[in-house]
């Protein structure tokens, strides 16, 4: 990674030095042209290279601008989609929480009603137990009375 960074930095330095050399050479050639001197093939090649370099810089700027515009556009679309999805998730979450709360309330109501019915049934069972206990005491009392009467009849009789 350090090597890659060094390589990129060296490339930037070399590019900048070459651009400056082309600019200075082009200025000298332009001065030659204004003086009416004849150009050598090297001068023509340098002018062509300078022209190509300027075109590449313009294309590079144009491409960078398009990349930035595309990046901005895509970021906006991503942000819009993210907002939309977050809203849908929040709406769904709210809806599901309401359904859960409603279901919980319904179940609690049914449980309360069942508990009330169980309490009423237990009270009826307790009442029946009391009635049965009273009936048992009455039967025991009658039984004791019958035994006592039979015992008297056997003695008297």
PDB file of C-alpha atoms in Angstrom:
ATOM      1  CA  UNK A   1       0.000   0.000   0.000  1.00  0.00           C
ATOM      2  CA  UNK A   2       2.875   2.348   0.822  1.00  0.00           C
ATOM      3  CA  UNK A   3       4.413   1.457  -2.532  1.00  0.00           C
ATOM      4  CA  UNK A   4       1.154   2.292  -4.336  1.00  0.00           C
ATOM      5  CA  UNK A   5       0.915   5.662  -2.574  1.00  0.00           C
ATOM      6  CA  UNK A   6       4.536   6.437  -3.471  1.00  0.00           C
ATOM      7  CA  UNK A   7       3.902   5.417  -7.060  1.00  0.00           C
ATOM      8  CA  UNK A   8       0.839   7.679  -7.314  1.00  0.00           C
ATOM      9  CA  UNK A   9       2.746  10.586  -5.793  1.00  0.00           C
ATOM     10  CA  UNK A  10       5.662  10.055  -8.218  1.00  0.00           C
ATOM     11  CA  UNK A  11       3.214   9.911 -11.134  1.00  0.00           C
ATOM     12  CA  UNK A  12       1.613  13.220 -10.052  1.00  0.00           C
ATOM     13  CA  UNK A  13       5.041  14.891  -9.777  1.00  0.00           C
ATOM     14  CA  UNK A  14       6.168  13.582 -13.178  1.00  0.00           C
ATOM     15  CA  UNK A  15       2.879  14.651 -14.789  1.00  0.00           C
ATOM     16  CA  UNK A  16       3.131  18.129 -13.330  1.00  0.00           C
ATOM     17  CA  UNK A  17       6.792  18.480 -14.446  1.00  0.00           C
ATOM     18  CA  UNK A  18       5.904  17.290 -17.972  1.00  0.00           C
ATOM     19  CA  UNK A  19       2.968  19.715 -18.176  1.00  0.00           C
ATOM     20  CA  UNK A  20       5.198  22.596 -17.099  1.00  0.00           C
ATOM     21  CA  UNK A  21       7.896  21.583 -19.620  1.00  0.00           C
ATOM     22  CA  UNK A  22       5.258  21.421 -22.400  1.00  0.00           C
ATOM     23  CA  UNK A  23       3.891  24.828 -21.385  1.00  0.00           C
ATOM     24  CA  UNK A  24       7.328  26.459 -21.420  1.00  0.00           C
ATOM     25  CA  UNK A  25       8.287  24.791 -24.712  1.00  0.00           C
ATOM     26  CA  UNK A  26       4.982  25.911 -26.271  1.00  0.00           C
ATOM     27  CA  UNK A  27       5.642  29.489 -25.137  1.00  0.00           C
ATOM     28  CA  UNK A  28       9.090  29.419 -26.764  1.00  0.00           C
ATOM     29  CA  UNK A  29       7.612  28.023 -29.975  1.00  0.00           C
ATOM     30  CA  UNK A  30       4.837  30.659 -29.918  1.00  0.00           C
ATOM     31  CA  UNK A  31       7.550  33.327 -29.573  1.00  0.00           C
ATOM     32  CA  UNK A  32       9.356  31.747 -32.534  1.00  0.00           C
ATOM     33  CA  UNK A  33       6.144  31.886 -34.585  1.00  0.00           C
ATOM     34  CA  UNK A  34       5.570  35.561 -33.738  1.00  0.00           C
ATOM     35  CA  UNK A  35       9.119  36.331 -34.815  1.00  0.00           C
ATOM     36  CA  UNK A  36       8.385  34.579 -38.142  1.00  0.00           C
ATOM     37  CA  UNK A  37      11.005  31.884 -37.659  1.00  0.00           C
ATOM     38  CA  UNK A  38      10.658  28.498 -39.249  1.00  0.00           C
ATOM     39  CA  UNK A  39       9.462  25.601 -37.021  1.00  0.00           C
ATOM     40  CA  UNK A  40      11.333  22.334 -36.764  1.00  0.00           C
ATOM     41  CA  UNK A  41       9.574  18.966 -36.730  1.00  0.00           C
ATOM     42  CA  UNK A  42      10.363  18.773 -32.996  1.00  0.00           C
ATOM     43  CA  UNK A  43       8.579  22.114 -32.509  1.00  0.00           C
ATOM     44  CA  UNK A  44       5.521  20.800 -34.360  1.00  0.00           C
ATOM     45  CA  UNK A  45       5.523  17.574 -32.285  1.00  0.00           C
ATOM     46  CA  UNK A  46       5.781  19.604 -29.068  1.00  0.00           C
ATOM     47  CA  UNK A  47       2.840  21.788 -30.167  1.00  0.00           C
ATOM     48  CA  UNK A  48       0.832  18.632 -30.997  1.00  0.00           C
ATOM     49  CA  UNK A  49       1.701  17.099 -27.618  1.00  0.00           C
ATOM     50  CA  UNK A  50       0.688  20.331 -25.859  1.00  0.00           C
ATOM     51  CA  UNK A  51      -2.592  20.395 -27.783  1.00  0.00           C
ATOM     52  CA  UNK A  52      -3.251  16.720 -26.944  1.00  0.00           C
ATOM     53  CA  UNK A  53      -2.442  17.380 -23.281  1.00  0.00           C
ATOM     54  CA  UNK A  54      -4.914  20.299 -23.175  1.00  0.00           C
ATOM     55  CA  UNK A  55      -7.614  18.145 -24.795  1.00  0.00           C
ATOM     56  CA  UNK A  56      -6.961  15.339 -22.310  1.00  0.00           C
ATOM     57  CA  UNK A  57      -7.189  17.819 -19.423  1.00  0.00           C
ATOM     58  CA  UNK A  58     -10.494  19.138 -20.795  1.00  0.00           C
ATOM     59  CA  UNK A  59     -11.812  15.573 -21.193  1.00  0.00           C
ATOM     60  CA  UNK A  60     -10.602  14.746 -17.701  1.00  0.00           C
ATOM     61  CA  UNK A  61     -12.404  17.782 -16.270  1.00  0.00           C
ATOM     62  CA  UNK A  62     -15.538  16.899 -18.221  1.00  0.00           C
ATOM     63  CA  UNK A  63     -15.419  13.286 -17.035  1.00  0.00           C
ATOM     64  CA  UNK A  64     -14.778  14.372 -13.430  1.00  0.00           C
ATOM     65  CA  UNK A  65     -17.771  16.710 -13.655  1.00  0.00           C
ATOM     66  CA  UNK A  66     -19.981  13.902 -15.024  1.00  0.00           C
ATOM     67  CA  UNK A  67     -18.721  11.533 -12.322  1.00  0.00           C
ATOM     68  CA  UNK A  68     -19.485  14.124  -9.627  1.00  0.00           C
ATOM     69  CA  UNK A  69     -22.971  14.743 -11.073  1.00  0.00           C
ATOM     70  CA  UNK A  70     -23.649  10.999 -11.268  1.00  0.00           C
ATOM     71  CA  UNK A  71     -22.340  10.533  -7.725  1.00  0.00           C
ATOM     72  CA  UNK A  72     -24.566  13.361  -6.455  1.00  0.00           C
ATOM     73  CA  UNK A  73     -27.574  11.965  -8.304  1.00  0.00           C
ATOM     74  CA  UNK A  74     -26.999   8.434  -7.035  1.00  0.00           C
ATOM     75  CA  UNK A  75     -26.440   9.654  -3.468  1.00  0.00           C
ATOM     76  CA  UNK A  76     -29.736  11.553  -3.645  1.00  0.00           C
ATOM     77  CA  UNK A  77     -31.546   8.469  -4.971  1.00  0.00           C
ATOM     78  CA  UNK A  78     -29.976   6.316  -2.244  1.00  0.00           C
ATOM     79  CA  UNK A  79     -30.963   8.849   0.435  1.00  0.00           C
ATOM     80  CA  UNK A  80     -34.526   9.045  -0.952  1.00  0.00           C
ATOM     81  CA  UNK A  81     -34.799   5.268  -1.065  1.00  0.00           C
ATOM     82  CA  UNK A  82     -33.372   4.991   2.445  1.00  0.00           C
ATOM     83  CA  UNK A  83     -35.902   7.536   3.727  1.00  0.00           C
ATOM     84  CA  UNK A  84     -38.738   5.746   1.946  1.00  0.00           C
ATOM     85  CA  UNK A  85     -37.712   2.361   3.345  1.00  0.00           C
ATOM     86  CA  UNK A  86     -37.288   3.785   6.856  1.00  0.00           C
ATOM     87  CA  UNK A  87     -40.780   5.305   6.648  1.00  0.00           C
ATOM     88  CA  UNK A  88     -42.246   1.993   5.450  1.00  0.00           C
ATOM     89  CA  UNK A  89     -40.454   0.125   8.242  1.00  0.00           C
ATOM     90  CA  UNK A  90     -41.688   2.634  10.837  1.00  0.00           C
ATOM     91  CA  UNK A  91     -45.257   2.411   9.491  1.00  0.00           C
ATOM     92  CA  UNK A  92     -45.131  -1.382   9.519  1.00  0.00           C
ATOM     93  CA  UNK A  93     -43.640  -1.389  13.001  1.00  0.00           C
ATOM     94  CA  UNK A  94     -46.406   0.925  14.236  1.00  0.00           C
ATOM     95  CA  UNK A  95     -49.067  -1.228  12.584  1.00  0.00           C
ATOM     96  CA  UNK A  96     -47.659  -4.457  14.014  1.00  0.00           C
ATOM     97  CA  UNK A  97     -47.314  -2.957  17.495  1.00  0.00           C
ATOM     98  CA  UNK A  98     -50.960  -1.841  17.342  1.00  0.00           C
ATOM     99  CA  UNK A  99     -52.054  -5.326  16.262  1.00  0.00           C
ATOM    100  CA  UNK A 100     -50.001  -6.883  19.069  1.00  0.00           C
ATOM    101  CA  UNK A 101     -51.476  -4.437  21.622  1.00  0.00           C
ATOM    102  CA  UNK A 102     -55.014  -5.124  20.363  1.00  0.00           C
ATOM    103  CA  UNK A 103     -54.455  -8.879  20.507  1.00  0.00           C
ATOM    104  CA  UNK A 104     -52.944  -8.604  23.981  1.00  0.00           C
ATOM    105  CA  UNK A 105     -55.921  -6.548  25.196  1.00  0.00           C
ATOM    106  CA  UNK A 106     -58.347  -9.065  23.676  1.00  0.00           C
ATOM    107  CA  UNK A 107     -56.549 -12.016  25.281  1.00  0.00           C
ATOM    108  CA  UNK A 108     -56.368 -10.244  28.649  1.00  0.00           C
ATOM    109  CA  UNK A 109     -60.103  -9.554  28.467  1.00  0.00           C
ATOM    110  CA  UNK A 110     -60.821 -13.217  27.685  1.00  0.00           C
ATOM    111  CA  UNK A 111     -58.525 -14.339  30.511  1.00  0.00           C
ATOM    112  CA  UNK A 112     -60.295 -11.953  32.923  1.00  0.00           C
ATOM    113  CA  UNK A 113     -63.693 -13.292  31.816  1.00  0.00           C
ATOM    114  CA  UNK A 114     -62.493 -16.895  32.242  1.00  0.00           C
ATOM    115  CA  UNK A 115     -61.082 -16.084  35.693  1.00  0.00           C
ATOM    116  CA  UNK A 116     -64.409 -14.496  36.657  1.00  0.00           C
ATOM    117  CA  UNK A 117     -66.278 -17.623  35.526  1.00  0.00           C
ATOM    118  CA  UNK A 118     -63.831 -19.823  37.467  1.00  0.00           C
ATOM    119  CA  UNK A 119     -64.369 -17.660  40.577  1.00  0.00           C
ATOM    120  CA  UNK A 120     -68.149 -17.961  40.175  1.00  0.00           C
ATOM    121  CA  UNK A 121     -67.858 -21.742  39.716  1.00  0.00           C
ATOM    122  CA  UNK A 122     -65.629 -21.993  42.808  1.00  0.00           C
ATOM    123  CA  UNK A 123     -68.188 -19.981  44.803  1.00  0.00           C
ATOM    124  CA  UNK A 124     -70.957 -22.327  43.645  1.00  0.00           C
ATOM    125  CA  UNK A 125     -68.828 -25.330  44.617  1.00  0.00           C
ATOM    126  CA  UNK A 126     -68.215 -23.767  48.052  1.00  0.00           C
ATOM    127  CA  UNK A 127     -71.985 -23.159  48.429  1.00  0.00           C
ATOM    128  CA  UNK A 128     -72.699 -26.768  47.445  1.00  0.00           C
ATOM    129  CA  UNK A 129     -70.084 -27.952  49.970  1.00  0.00           C
ATOM    130  CA  UNK A 130     -71.789 -25.914  52.691  1.00  0.00           C
ATOM    131  CA  UNK A 131     -75.186 -27.280  51.660  1.00  0.00           C
ATOM    132  CA  UNK A 132     -73.763 -30.827  51.626  1.00  0.00           C
ATOM    133  CA  UNK A 133     -72.185 -30.282  55.052  1.00  0.00           C
ATOM    134  CA  UNK A 134     -75.516 -29.021  56.430  1.00  0.00           C
ATOM    135  CA  UNK A 135     -77.317 -31.941  54.801  1.00  0.00           C
ATOM    136  CA  UNK A 136     -74.772 -34.350  56.274  1.00  0.00           C
ATOM    137  CA  UNK A 137     -75.328 -32.853  59.738  1.00  0.00           C
ATOM    138  CA  UNK A 138     -79.091 -33.120  59.322  1.00  0.00           C
ATOM    139  CA  UNK A 139     -78.804 -36.746  58.165  1.00  0.00           C
ATOM    140  CA  UNK A 140     -76.493 -37.516  61.089  1.00  0.00           C
ATOM    141  CA  UNK A 141     -78.948 -35.827  63.460  1.00  0.00           C
ATOM    142  CA  UNK A 142     -81.881 -37.756  61.984  1.00  0.00           C
ATOM    143  CA  UNK A 143     -79.844 -40.966  62.156  1.00  0.00           C
ATOM    144  CA  UNK A 144     -79.053 -40.304  65.810  1.00  0.00           C
ATOM    145  CA  UNK A 145     -82.741 -39.568  66.476  1.00  0.00           C
ATOM    146  CA  UNK A 146     -83.796 -42.790  64.686  1.00  0.00           C
ATOM    147  CA  UNK A 147     -81.249 -44.837  66.621  1.00  0.00           C
ATOM    148  CA  UNK A 148     -82.416 -43.274  69.886  1.00  0.00           C
ATOM    149  CA  UNK A 149     -86.083 -43.929  69.019  1.00  0.00           C
ATOM    150  CA  UNK A 150     -85.353 -47.505  68.067  1.00  0.00           C
ATOM    151  CA  UNK A 151     -83.374 -47.941  71.259  1.00  0.00           C
ATOM    152  CA  UNK A 152     -86.371 -46.673  73.299  1.00  0.00           C
ATOM    153  CA  UNK A 153     -88.757 -48.867  71.381  1.00  0.00           C
ATOM    154  CA  UNK A 154     -86.611 -51.884  72.017  1.00  0.00           C
ATOM    155  CA  UNK A 155     -86.471 -51.061  75.711  1.00  0.00           C
ATOM    156  CA  UNK A 156     -90.207 -50.521  75.941  1.00  0.00           C
ATOM    157  CA  UNK A 157     -91.118 -53.050  73.848  1.00  0.00           C
TER     158      UNK A 157
END
